[in-house]
XYZ file of C-alpha atoms in Angstrom:
673
model
C -63.914 -73.057 19.260
C -64.932 -69.690 20.474
C -61.448 -69.187 21.690
C -59.847 -70.095 18.319
C -62.326 -67.901 16.569
C -61.296 -64.941 18.771
C -57.689 -65.432 18.188
C -58.324 -65.337 14.318
C -60.229 -62.156 14.708
C -57.501 -60.433 16.721
C -54.940 -61.556 14.173
C -57.005 -60.246 11.405
C -57.596 -56.922 13.104
C -53.903 -56.482 13.990
C -52.978 -57.234 10.283
C -55.395 -54.657 9.093
C -54.077 -52.112 11.596
C -50.414 -52.663 10.675
C -51.127 -52.510 6.943
C -53.111 -49.421 7.548
C -50.178 -47.497 8.990
C -48.891 -47.038 5.463
C -52.229 -45.765 4.349
C -52.616 -43.536 7.393
C -49.194 -41.910 6.558
C -50.607 -40.713 3.318
C -52.961 -38.372 5.310
C -50.007 -36.655 6.956
C -49.074 -33.052 5.574
C -46.902 -33.206 2.616
C -44.969 -30.131 3.825
C -44.144 -29.164 7.253
C -42.807 -25.807 8.563
C -40.135 -25.175 11.161
C -38.934 -21.802 12.410
C -35.524 -20.521 11.021
C -33.397 -17.831 12.592
C -32.170 -14.925 10.492
C -28.609 -16.264 10.752
C -29.663 -19.804 9.619
C -31.631 -18.096 6.776
C -28.579 -16.074 5.568
C -26.322 -19.181 5.888
C -28.673 -21.057 3.734
C -29.029 -18.403 1.256
C -25.372 -17.278 0.928
C -23.377 -20.291 2.090
C -21.357 -21.982 -0.564
C -18.196 -24.011 -1.167
C -15.921 -21.182 -0.124
C -17.719 -20.119 3.118
C -19.068 -23.498 4.446
C -17.189 -26.046 2.640
C -20.428 -27.324 1.060
C -22.122 -26.620 -2.223
C -24.424 -23.743 -2.314
C -28.114 -24.006 -2.222
C -28.308 -22.702 -5.815
C -25.921 -25.371 -7.089
C -27.692 -28.076 -5.163
C -31.039 -26.965 -6.672
C -29.490 -27.068 -10.159
C -28.188 -30.534 -9.635
C -31.856 -31.682 -8.450
C -33.429 -29.948 -11.436
C -31.073 -31.937 -13.737
C -32.288 -35.075 -12.036
C -28.999 -35.926 -10.482
C -28.063 -37.272 -7.033
C -26.969 -34.115 -5.100
C -25.313 -36.395 -2.584
C -23.122 -37.832 -5.157
C -22.416 -34.476 -6.782
C -21.388 -33.034 -3.309
C -18.322 -35.345 -3.464
C -15.183 -33.606 -4.886
C -14.278 -36.675 -6.908
C -17.587 -36.816 -8.714
C -16.188 -35.435 -12.111
C -19.134 -37.269 -13.934
C -21.529 -34.697 -12.225
C -19.694 -31.904 -14.042
C -20.226 -33.570 -17.389
C -23.728 -34.295 -16.564
C -24.616 -30.737 -15.682
C -22.856 -29.674 -18.850
C -25.011 -31.857 -21.026
C -28.535 -31.973 -19.353
C -31.430 -30.139 -20.930
C -33.780 -27.835 -19.072
C -31.398 -25.450 -17.464
C -30.904 -21.740 -18.040
C -27.320 -20.806 -18.938
C -27.096 -18.938 -15.668
C -28.015 -21.993 -13.677
C -25.731 -24.141 -15.641
C -22.651 -21.935 -15.707
C -22.715 -20.781 -12.076
C -23.205 -24.437 -10.857
C -20.274 -25.638 -13.009
C -18.170 -22.896 -11.707
C -18.696 -24.022 -8.243
C -18.361 -27.644 -9.017
C -15.066 -27.051 -10.790
C -13.932 -25.019 -7.738
C -14.914 -28.009 -5.575
C -12.624 -30.092 -7.531
C -9.755 -27.698 -7.786
C -9.529 -27.302 -4.044
C -8.976 -31.100 -3.490
C -6.348 -31.632 -6.099
C -2.826 -32.106 -4.516
C 0.139 -29.909 -5.263
C 2.023 -32.796 -6.873
C 0.096 -35.308 -8.865
C 0.639 -38.144 -11.387
C -0.363 -36.831 -14.691
C -2.480 -39.157 -16.814
C -0.739 -38.297 -20.063
C 2.365 -36.485 -21.007
C 0.290 -33.526 -22.632
C -2.278 -33.252 -19.838
C -0.685 -30.422 -18.227
C -1.154 -29.402 -14.593
C -4.615 -30.628 -13.564
C -4.749 -27.982 -10.900
C -4.237 -25.146 -13.448
C -6.869 -26.835 -15.746
C -9.342 -27.032 -12.929
C -8.782 -23.342 -11.920
C -9.027 -22.146 -15.565
C -12.330 -24.044 -15.828
C -13.603 -22.373 -12.687
C -12.638 -18.940 -14.123
C -13.993 -19.751 -17.594
C -17.431 -20.781 -16.395
C -17.606 -17.873 -14.022
C -16.512 -15.469 -16.803
C -19.176 -16.987 -19.196
C -21.833 -16.572 -16.483
C -20.969 -12.911 -15.991
C -20.797 -11.826 -19.516
C -22.430 -14.343 -21.855
C -25.453 -15.695 -19.923
C -28.989 -14.407 -20.472
C -28.683 -11.162 -18.466
C -25.796 -8.677 -18.295
C -23.980 -8.207 -14.935
C -25.844 -4.949 -14.131
C -29.135 -6.782 -14.275
C -27.989 -9.081 -11.502
C -26.355 -6.530 -9.376
C -28.326 -7.145 -6.355
C -28.193 -10.869 -6.456
C -26.195 -12.934 -4.016
C -25.553 -15.481 -6.826
C -23.567 -13.037 -8.854
C -21.377 -12.146 -5.904
C -20.551 -15.886 -5.332
C -19.672 -16.445 -8.797
C -17.462 -13.328 -8.893
C -15.709 -14.661 -5.845
C -15.033 -17.946 -7.600
C -13.751 -16.129 -10.621
C -11.440 -13.932 -8.328
C -10.051 -16.957 -6.401
C -9.495 -18.870 -9.693
C -7.498 -15.966 -11.227
C -5.385 -15.831 -8.036
C -4.647 -19.450 -8.161
C -4.015 -19.727 -11.784
C -1.839 -16.624 -11.797
C 0.321 -18.178 -9.000
C 0.680 -21.386 -11.059
C 1.689 -19.528 -14.195
C 3.983 -17.244 -12.212
C 5.791 -20.271 -10.775
C 6.600 -21.399 -14.313
C 8.085 -17.921 -15.128
C 9.727 -16.761 -12.006
C 12.505 -14.257 -12.418
C 12.135 -13.885 -16.127
C 11.600 -10.634 -18.156
C 8.528 -9.536 -19.883
C 9.734 -8.370 -23.331
C 7.660 -5.813 -25.281
C 5.816 -8.620 -27.056
C 3.314 -10.851 -25.442
C 4.730 -14.093 -23.756
C 2.979 -17.453 -24.287
C 2.722 -20.203 -21.803
C 1.456 -23.553 -22.862
C 0.252 -26.012 -20.259
C -1.430 -29.243 -21.636
C -4.251 -28.070 -23.968
C -4.243 -24.473 -22.553
C -2.468 -21.477 -24.207
C -2.028 -18.689 -21.624
C -0.881 -15.325 -22.981
C 0.934 -13.094 -20.440
C 0.130 -9.502 -21.304
C 2.529 -6.704 -20.128
C 1.032 -3.774 -18.146
C -0.532 -1.098 -20.247
C 1.467 1.523 -18.383
C 5.221 1.237 -17.510
C 6.757 3.720 -15.048
C 9.088 6.252 -16.602
C 12.631 4.921 -16.552
C 11.649 1.241 -16.936
C 12.764 -0.163 -20.218
C 10.710 -3.269 -19.812
C 8.423 -4.820 -17.296
C 9.966 -7.504 -15.097
C 8.027 -10.413 -13.557
C 8.138 -10.284 -9.861
C 10.318 -12.183 -7.638
C 7.319 -13.201 -5.491
C 3.609 -13.072 -6.163
C 1.444 -13.403 -2.975
C -2.315 -13.327 -2.560
C -3.259 -10.116 -0.601
C -5.964 -12.263 1.051
C -3.254 -14.451 2.601
C -1.574 -11.527 4.506
C -2.492 -10.178 7.897
C -0.613 -7.497 9.703
C -0.099 -6.500 13.296
C 0.587 -2.730 13.700
C -1.754 -1.586 10.966
C -5.113 -0.455 12.284
C -7.118 -0.890 9.112
C -7.054 -2.830 5.865
C -8.296 -0.773 2.756
C -9.532 -2.520 -0.298
C -12.082 -2.106 -3.046
C -14.498 -4.833 -4.093
C -14.567 -5.697 -7.701
C -13.482 -8.007 -10.413
C -10.024 -9.652 -10.449
C -7.512 -11.191 -7.988
C -5.843 -8.859 -5.552
C -2.225 -9.601 -5.356
C 1.121 -8.359 -4.126
C 4.143 -8.463 -6.443
C 7.446 -8.377 -4.832
C 9.435 -6.725 -7.758
C 12.950 -6.673 -6.271
C 14.813 -6.509 -3.049
C 14.743 -3.194 -1.460
C 17.597 -1.083 -2.746
C 18.446 0.539 0.662
C 17.503 -1.627 3.470
C 19.648 -4.482 4.941
C 16.814 -6.926 5.216
C 15.859 -9.202 2.324
C 12.971 -11.574 2.449
C 13.587 -15.478 2.218
C 11.046 -17.778 0.730
C 9.259 -18.031 4.027
C 8.845 -14.196 4.466
C 11.303 -13.762 7.180
C 14.070 -11.175 7.110
C 17.518 -12.205 6.728
C 20.683 -10.011 7.005
C 22.502 -9.172 3.840
C 25.293 -6.873 3.016
C 24.170 -3.426 2.437
C 24.714 -2.133 -1.241
C 24.475 1.551 -1.966
C 21.745 2.096 -4.497
C 22.688 3.609 -7.736
C 19.607 5.930 -7.767
C 18.456 8.181 -4.892
C 14.806 7.123 -5.417
C 12.720 4.082 -6.137
C 9.316 2.685 -6.058
C 8.219 0.739 -3.110
C 9.550 -2.731 -3.902
C 6.076 -4.357 -3.327
C 3.375 -3.456 -5.668
C -0.282 -3.810 -5.437
C -1.785 -5.334 -8.627
C -5.002 -6.725 -9.830
C -4.883 -9.745 -12.247
C -7.615 -10.697 -14.818
C -8.254 -13.720 -16.940
C -9.977 -13.031 -20.171
C -11.068 -15.839 -22.348
C -11.081 -15.432 -26.270
C -14.442 -15.473 -27.914
C -17.445 -13.265 -28.735
C -20.356 -15.601 -27.576
C -21.054 -18.205 -25.169
C -20.242 -21.196 -27.497
C -16.833 -19.698 -28.367
C -15.921 -19.021 -24.699
C -16.759 -22.415 -23.570
C -14.796 -24.118 -26.437
C -11.760 -21.985 -26.322
C -8.434 -23.015 -24.792
C -6.941 -19.545 -25.186
C -6.856 -17.260 -22.144
C -5.052 -13.932 -21.600
C -3.693 -13.110 -18.033
C -3.436 -9.287 -17.740
C -2.074 -7.207 -14.823
C -3.449 -3.772 -13.827
C -2.304 -0.997 -11.387
C -5.407 -0.581 -9.066
C -4.276 3.086 -8.126
C -4.558 3.990 -11.965
C -7.237 1.561 -13.077
C -10.534 1.689 -10.977
C -12.483 -0.143 -13.743
C -12.192 -1.784 -17.117
C -14.339 -2.251 -20.084
C -15.223 -5.956 -20.748
C -17.625 -6.978 -23.542
C -19.457 -3.678 -23.370
C -19.681 -3.429 -19.563
C -17.770 -1.128 -17.235
C -16.467 -3.421 -14.583
C -15.051 -2.227 -11.296
C -11.607 -3.674 -10.519
C -10.846 -5.190 -7.122
C -7.934 -3.857 -5.161
C -6.077 -4.102 -1.966
C -4.228 -0.907 -0.961
C -2.839 -2.045 2.393
C -1.193 -5.371 1.637
C 1.682 -4.261 -0.408
C 2.500 -1.418 1.980
C 2.318 -3.650 5.009
C 4.435 -6.308 3.435
C 7.146 -3.823 2.561
C 7.368 -2.394 6.081
C 7.184 -5.888 7.634
C 10.261 -7.109 5.572
C 12.141 -3.748 5.508
C 14.261 -3.954 8.580
C 13.917 -0.106 8.947
C 13.817 -0.382 12.883
C 17.235 -1.819 12.945
C 18.840 0.141 10.116
C 17.531 3.495 11.326
C 19.312 2.892 14.610
C 22.590 1.727 12.861
C 22.416 5.075 10.920
C 22.017 7.221 14.007
C 24.949 5.487 15.849
C 27.093 5.495 12.704
C 27.293 1.675 12.526
C 27.884 -0.521 9.455
C 24.882 -1.171 7.169
C 23.309 2.192 8.034
C 22.566 4.768 5.341
C 24.664 7.829 4.617
C 22.361 9.827 2.215
C 18.601 10.297 1.825
C 16.512 7.950 -0.263
C 13.118 8.856 -1.690
C 10.373 6.004 -1.786
C 7.423 6.259 -4.081
C 4.520 4.397 -2.455
C 3.007 3.700 -5.967
C 4.253 3.910 -9.638
C 4.820 7.525 -10.579
C 1.546 9.051 -11.732
C 1.878 12.428 -13.598
C -1.727 13.324 -12.748
C -1.637 12.816 -9.042
C -0.265 15.545 -6.700
C 2.361 14.538 -4.171
C 2.187 14.128 -0.352
C 5.726 14.185 0.761
C 6.461 12.749 4.194
C 9.746 13.322 6.210
C 10.179 11.433 9.343
C 11.961 12.495 12.505
C 15.153 11.634 14.655
C 16.113 7.879 14.888
C 13.111 7.059 12.706
C 12.359 5.869 9.333
C 9.192 5.408 6.910
C 7.841 3.121 9.730
C 6.949 6.458 11.536
C 4.141 6.844 8.849
C 2.685 3.349 8.998
C -0.957 4.230 9.868
C -0.711 7.678 8.414
C 0.059 6.560 4.858
C -2.134 3.554 5.050
C -5.259 5.674 6.254
C -4.599 8.594 3.858
C -4.488 6.263 0.834
C -7.436 4.337 2.158
C -9.487 7.628 1.668
C -10.827 7.209 -1.842
C -11.054 10.850 -2.610
C -7.493 11.583 -1.336
C -6.159 8.587 -3.216
C -7.610 9.894 -6.520
C -5.964 13.153 -6.078
C -2.625 12.277 -4.319
C 0.226 9.910 -4.350
C 2.569 9.448 -1.380
C 6.205 9.900 -1.491
C 8.424 9.295 1.629
C 12.006 10.254 2.516
C 14.188 7.910 4.407
C 17.410 9.709 5.566
C 20.287 9.371 8.055
C 19.101 11.038 11.219
C 22.711 11.553 12.676
C 23.599 14.048 10.146
C 23.507 17.849 10.706
C 20.143 19.252 9.838
C 21.639 21.737 7.206
C 23.289 18.674 5.315
C 20.101 16.615 5.346
C 18.082 19.553 4.280
C 20.310 20.231 1.290
C 20.546 16.528 0.372
C 16.860 16.040 0.550
C 16.190 19.203 -1.703
C 18.642 17.810 -4.259
C 17.110 14.369 -4.233
C 13.594 15.672 -4.545
C 14.782 18.028 -7.421
C 16.483 15.063 -9.146
C 13.356 12.884 -8.997
C 10.990 15.492 -10.340
C 13.391 16.321 -13.115
C 13.637 12.594 -13.843
C 9.964 11.950 -14.065
C 8.827 15.399 -15.460
C 11.771 17.111 -17.186
C 9.447 20.016 -18.379
C 7.768 20.406 -15.043
C 4.359 20.445 -16.607
C 2.671 17.482 -14.771
C 0.215 17.987 -11.926
C 2.661 15.911 -9.996
C 5.302 18.732 -10.242
C 3.188 21.346 -8.511
C 1.089 22.127 -5.509
C 2.819 19.391 -3.331
C 1.777 18.862 0.283
C 4.656 18.488 2.775
C 4.274 16.551 6.094
C 7.024 16.551 8.497
C 7.233 14.947 12.035
C 9.773 16.158 14.693
C 13.088 16.764 13.125
C 11.461 16.137 9.809
C 9.177 18.980 10.553
C 12.227 21.296 11.046
C 13.627 20.244 7.675
C 10.180 20.661 6.087
C 9.974 24.175 7.445
C 13.427 24.933 5.829
C 12.095 23.686 2.546
C 9.421 26.260 2.427
C 11.368 29.013 3.904
C 13.906 31.582 2.501
C 17.439 31.741 3.984
C 17.029 35.530 4.054
C 19.931 36.216 1.699
C 23.147 35.801 3.901
C 21.514 35.453 7.261
C 22.497 31.795 7.948
C 25.934 32.457 6.107
C 26.594 35.504 8.256
C 25.797 33.519 11.439
C 28.337 30.930 10.487
C 30.950 33.479 9.907
C 30.232 35.492 13.027
C 33.334 36.036 15.288
C 35.643 34.438 12.831
C 38.192 35.820 10.433
C 39.378 34.249 7.171
C 41.831 35.012 4.487
C 40.547 35.228 0.938
C 41.544 31.690 0.022
C 39.810 29.979 3.076
C 36.772 32.203 2.749
C 36.376 31.187 -0.946
C 36.745 27.485 -0.089
C 34.196 27.771 2.595
C 31.814 29.610 0.322
C 32.106 26.851 -2.248
C 31.719 24.013 0.139
C 29.328 25.339 2.793
C 27.652 28.269 0.916
C 25.011 26.020 -0.769
C 23.761 24.788 2.517
C 23.270 28.247 3.847
C 21.435 29.850 0.922
C 18.093 28.510 -0.310
C 14.656 29.715 -1.228
C 11.317 28.144 -0.791
C 10.476 25.074 -2.959
C 8.024 26.436 -5.610
C 6.460 22.943 -5.963
C 5.044 23.120 -2.365
C 1.659 24.844 -1.550
C 0.739 23.457 1.721
C 2.821 22.032 4.712
C 1.804 20.266 8.026
C 4.255 20.381 10.796
C 3.765 17.656 13.520
C 5.534 17.987 16.845
C 8.259 19.955 15.245
C 10.866 21.539 17.469
C 11.319 24.755 15.257
C 13.081 26.543 18.129
C 14.764 23.554 19.435
C 14.215 21.668 22.810
C 15.705 21.695 26.232
C 15.876 17.889 26.237
C 18.586 17.935 23.562
C 20.829 20.038 25.833
C 19.942 18.218 28.954
C 21.539 15.149 30.591
C 19.666 12.782 28.252
C 20.506 14.866 25.139
C 24.307 14.961 26.092
C 24.366 11.132 26.665
C 22.639 10.621 23.333
C 25.166 12.988 21.691
C 28.108 10.795 22.748
C 26.527 7.705 21.208
C 25.703 9.319 17.789
C 28.590 8.939 15.335
C 28.825 10.642 12.050
C 29.910 8.551 8.988
C 33.702 8.548 8.486
C 33.194 9.547 4.902
C 31.402 12.668 6.066
C 34.116 13.537 8.636
C 36.794 13.072 6.070
C 34.888 15.081 3.397
C 34.500 18.005 5.909
C 37.962 17.830 7.479
C 39.086 20.859 5.400
C 35.983 22.745 6.255
C 36.546 22.202 10.002
C 40.282 23.255 9.511
C 39.215 26.535 7.918
C 36.713 27.243 10.498
C 39.224 26.550 13.180
C 41.811 28.881 11.618
C 39.015 31.590 11.501
C 38.107 31.105 15.087
C 39.355 34.472 16.566
C 37.380 34.736 19.976
C 38.139 31.106 21.013
C 41.857 30.795 20.092
C 43.266 27.817 21.962
C 39.934 26.426 22.691
C 38.702 22.891 22.115
C 39.033 21.447 18.693
C 36.110 22.095 16.419
C 33.889 19.111 15.597
C 30.987 18.823 13.130
C 27.742 19.102 15.020
C 25.301 16.214 14.692
C 21.590 16.240 14.481
C 20.894 16.358 18.332
C 23.353 19.180 18.604
C 21.122 21.035 16.071
C 17.973 20.413 18.139
C 19.389 22.010 21.225
C 17.579 25.226 21.782
C 20.902 27.071 22.290
C 22.259 25.839 18.998
C 23.253 28.675 16.701
C 21.778 27.009 13.637
C 18.351 26.289 15.042
C 18.263 29.785 16.530
C 18.922 31.317 13.160
C 16.672 29.029 11.107
C 13.775 29.633 13.719
C 13.763 33.259 12.379
C 13.595 32.435 8.743
C 10.413 33.483 6.878
C 8.014 30.918 5.448
C 6.863 31.551 1.907
C 3.564 33.539 1.579
C 2.495 31.005 -1.167
C 2.474 28.210 1.437
C -0.357 27.532 3.763
C 0.831 25.669 6.821
C -0.671 23.839 9.739
C 0.599 22.578 13.073
C -0.308 19.411 15.026
C 1.117 19.505 18.543
C 1.180 16.877 21.153
C 0.113 17.781 24.716
C 1.143 14.985 27.016
C -0.340 16.173 30.369
C -3.759 17.952 30.113
C -3.349 19.258 33.639
C -0.464 21.460 32.420
C -1.412 24.882 30.854
C -0.934 24.675 26.918
C 1.582 27.459 26.924
C 3.806 25.449 29.299
C 3.082 22.043 28.083
C 5.120 19.612 25.823
C 4.841 16.279 24.438
C 7.629 14.734 26.452
C 10.400 16.080 24.134
C 9.109 19.151 22.288
C 7.583 22.028 24.181
C 4.491 24.002 22.870
C 6.504 27.253 22.608
C 8.925 25.509 20.119
C 6.238 23.667 18.034
C 3.750 26.710 17.844
C 4.128 28.821 14.730
C 2.324 32.228 14.315
C 0.518 32.502 11.117
C -0.720 28.850 10.830
C -3.895 28.198 9.134
C -4.901 25.799 11.778
C -3.268 24.461 15.061
C -4.515 21.005 16.348
C -3.681 20.081 19.928
C -3.674 16.334 20.520
C -3.518 14.615 23.924
C -0.487 12.523 23.096
C 3.256 12.049 23.674
C 5.787 12.784 20.939
C 4.624 10.230 18.388
C 1.551 12.199 17.874
C 1.493 11.615 13.991
C 0.151 8.041 14.437
C -2.746 8.937 16.688
C -6.278 8.717 15.374
C -7.025 12.557 16.182
C -3.769 13.662 14.050
C -4.670 11.342 11.208
C -8.267 12.599 11.187
C -6.825 16.220 11.123
C -4.594 15.520 8.290
C -7.446 13.967 6.331
C -9.434 17.144 7.104
C -6.682 19.311 5.828
C -6.284 17.397 2.706
C -10.102 17.341 1.897
C -10.019 21.127 2.654
C -7.137 21.481 0.134
C -8.986 19.529 -2.513
C -12.245 21.763 -2.062
C -10.184 24.794 -2.177
C -8.630 23.933 -5.477
C -12.060 23.090 -6.910
C -13.614 26.433 -5.848
C -10.679 28.964 -5.972
C -9.779 30.175 -9.592
C -6.284 29.166 -10.680
C -5.453 32.697 -11.549
C -5.614 33.697 -7.926
C -2.297 31.995 -7.107
C -0.599 33.631 -10.080
C -1.942 37.071 -9.166
C -0.372 36.710 -5.824
C 2.899 35.922 -7.185
C 2.653 32.147 -6.441
C 2.947 29.305 -8.837
C -0.491 28.009 -9.971
């Protein structure tokens, strides 16, 4: 009996203990704490659908406040969650709009490229989703309780701005795909997709010479492009999508981009015009939803897609707010160089091969801006605009320099005699300036900064020098006798090449590794070998056949000698060449402040006896330079970090000088102000 009683007691106590576990749990702490690393905290605070692939903590909090299942809402196909958040009470407009923007983004990212539409008038569901992302982000930024500047330091605003920027990028790409290759008339263009009406607004500013704006051949997100060979990517945070518009095939190079972005050989076509804008343009796109209050913005199906030049427009006014515009200043430049084929074509030009170039071409790195001064770059032998790849990128990456200057670059055939290239470059530059500014009153038409590397430095020096009357002409005629007919013919054909004055538009020049007095390498074994490979264009030889004939007849001292030939560029770089010897003695304009950047390849060699592997110090040095920077480098010194830092220093100094020195000073000295 006792045994049975004991068993019953044990069972009763066990039952009480087991049922008491639930009771005991009630006495545990309701909240427990665990350590969190700074990295985990930042991830929790700033992580969102873009950075982690999961909804942000702010959106999940909004879902919970709305009484919804955050697990179900985290699934992309949970469209019901979007409607529930839209209708539920108890949320602020900032909570609701920011969460809806992210939920729509979650859905937009999962929609396939091709899908079965549920109705003939449903439109592209991807475009609809991206427009909803942008609409709710736009409403959050401009029509919720607080203005954007009141939330300037909040992570949530940065997240929502990123949702908007991505949505504009994707929506613009979808709209572009529908209008590829068409022209924008002066009137607005309308695009209907399902219930949405998208207005394509033409740019506010069209470059001179453009009768109308043409929609690009390609539209690429700048964020999708990465580059090898560029040291830095320069961009500006702000509002809008950073895009690269490929406006047209390059008018000069032989490489055209296929749909995959690779270069394919195409027959070279001579451009009608000797200058053009870089064929890839940086643009910033915006979507603006019609409506003057929150209710109107959330109910509208009308949206305007506008395009802005980030060089010209740093900000825009939207609903009473000054909003900074996003920009990428590197992607368009890098894409142009990557697709250009300059490396192949420049060698074809040097060796006189087909598909080379026979005359200079001037590239504008951005649409012409009358209010920005010009930095004009001229490359060297066997080179192209690729020589300036990091120079131009890093100069334009400097905000102060970018506000003051625009970059122009010459691309010219480096097999030609220096005198011919110099004359043709002058004519091309003059034609471009007259085209853009016929009266010559714009800031872009004065106070230019000239930067030349190697042979481009020699040409740059000629552009700011005086021929000294008949000095070069007399050097050409020395030792020769001509009858009146031949002399007059030579004067007409060659005279313009031998007579020139400093360009009045240039106020500063930077000569980089420039062989002003020639180089021994050009006359040595390597130079002689290279000369045999260089071929001048047949058109040039034919065009100057009569000149060579006249010079041959005038040769008195060398009668019966070798037949005269037209010198090529390497001939002109030989220290014993008559032209380079005569040009070295020409005077630089007193109105031009000039600087030298010189490579010193072997620091063990004394500076006065040093060289950069090709150009000796004694040839690159110029008395009277405002500054001379010696850089431990081989001949391609222009791309080194110290040289670029020096160029930036010079340009900043130039900007400060113009801000502090009275304009009248230049005029008093007889220089153009």
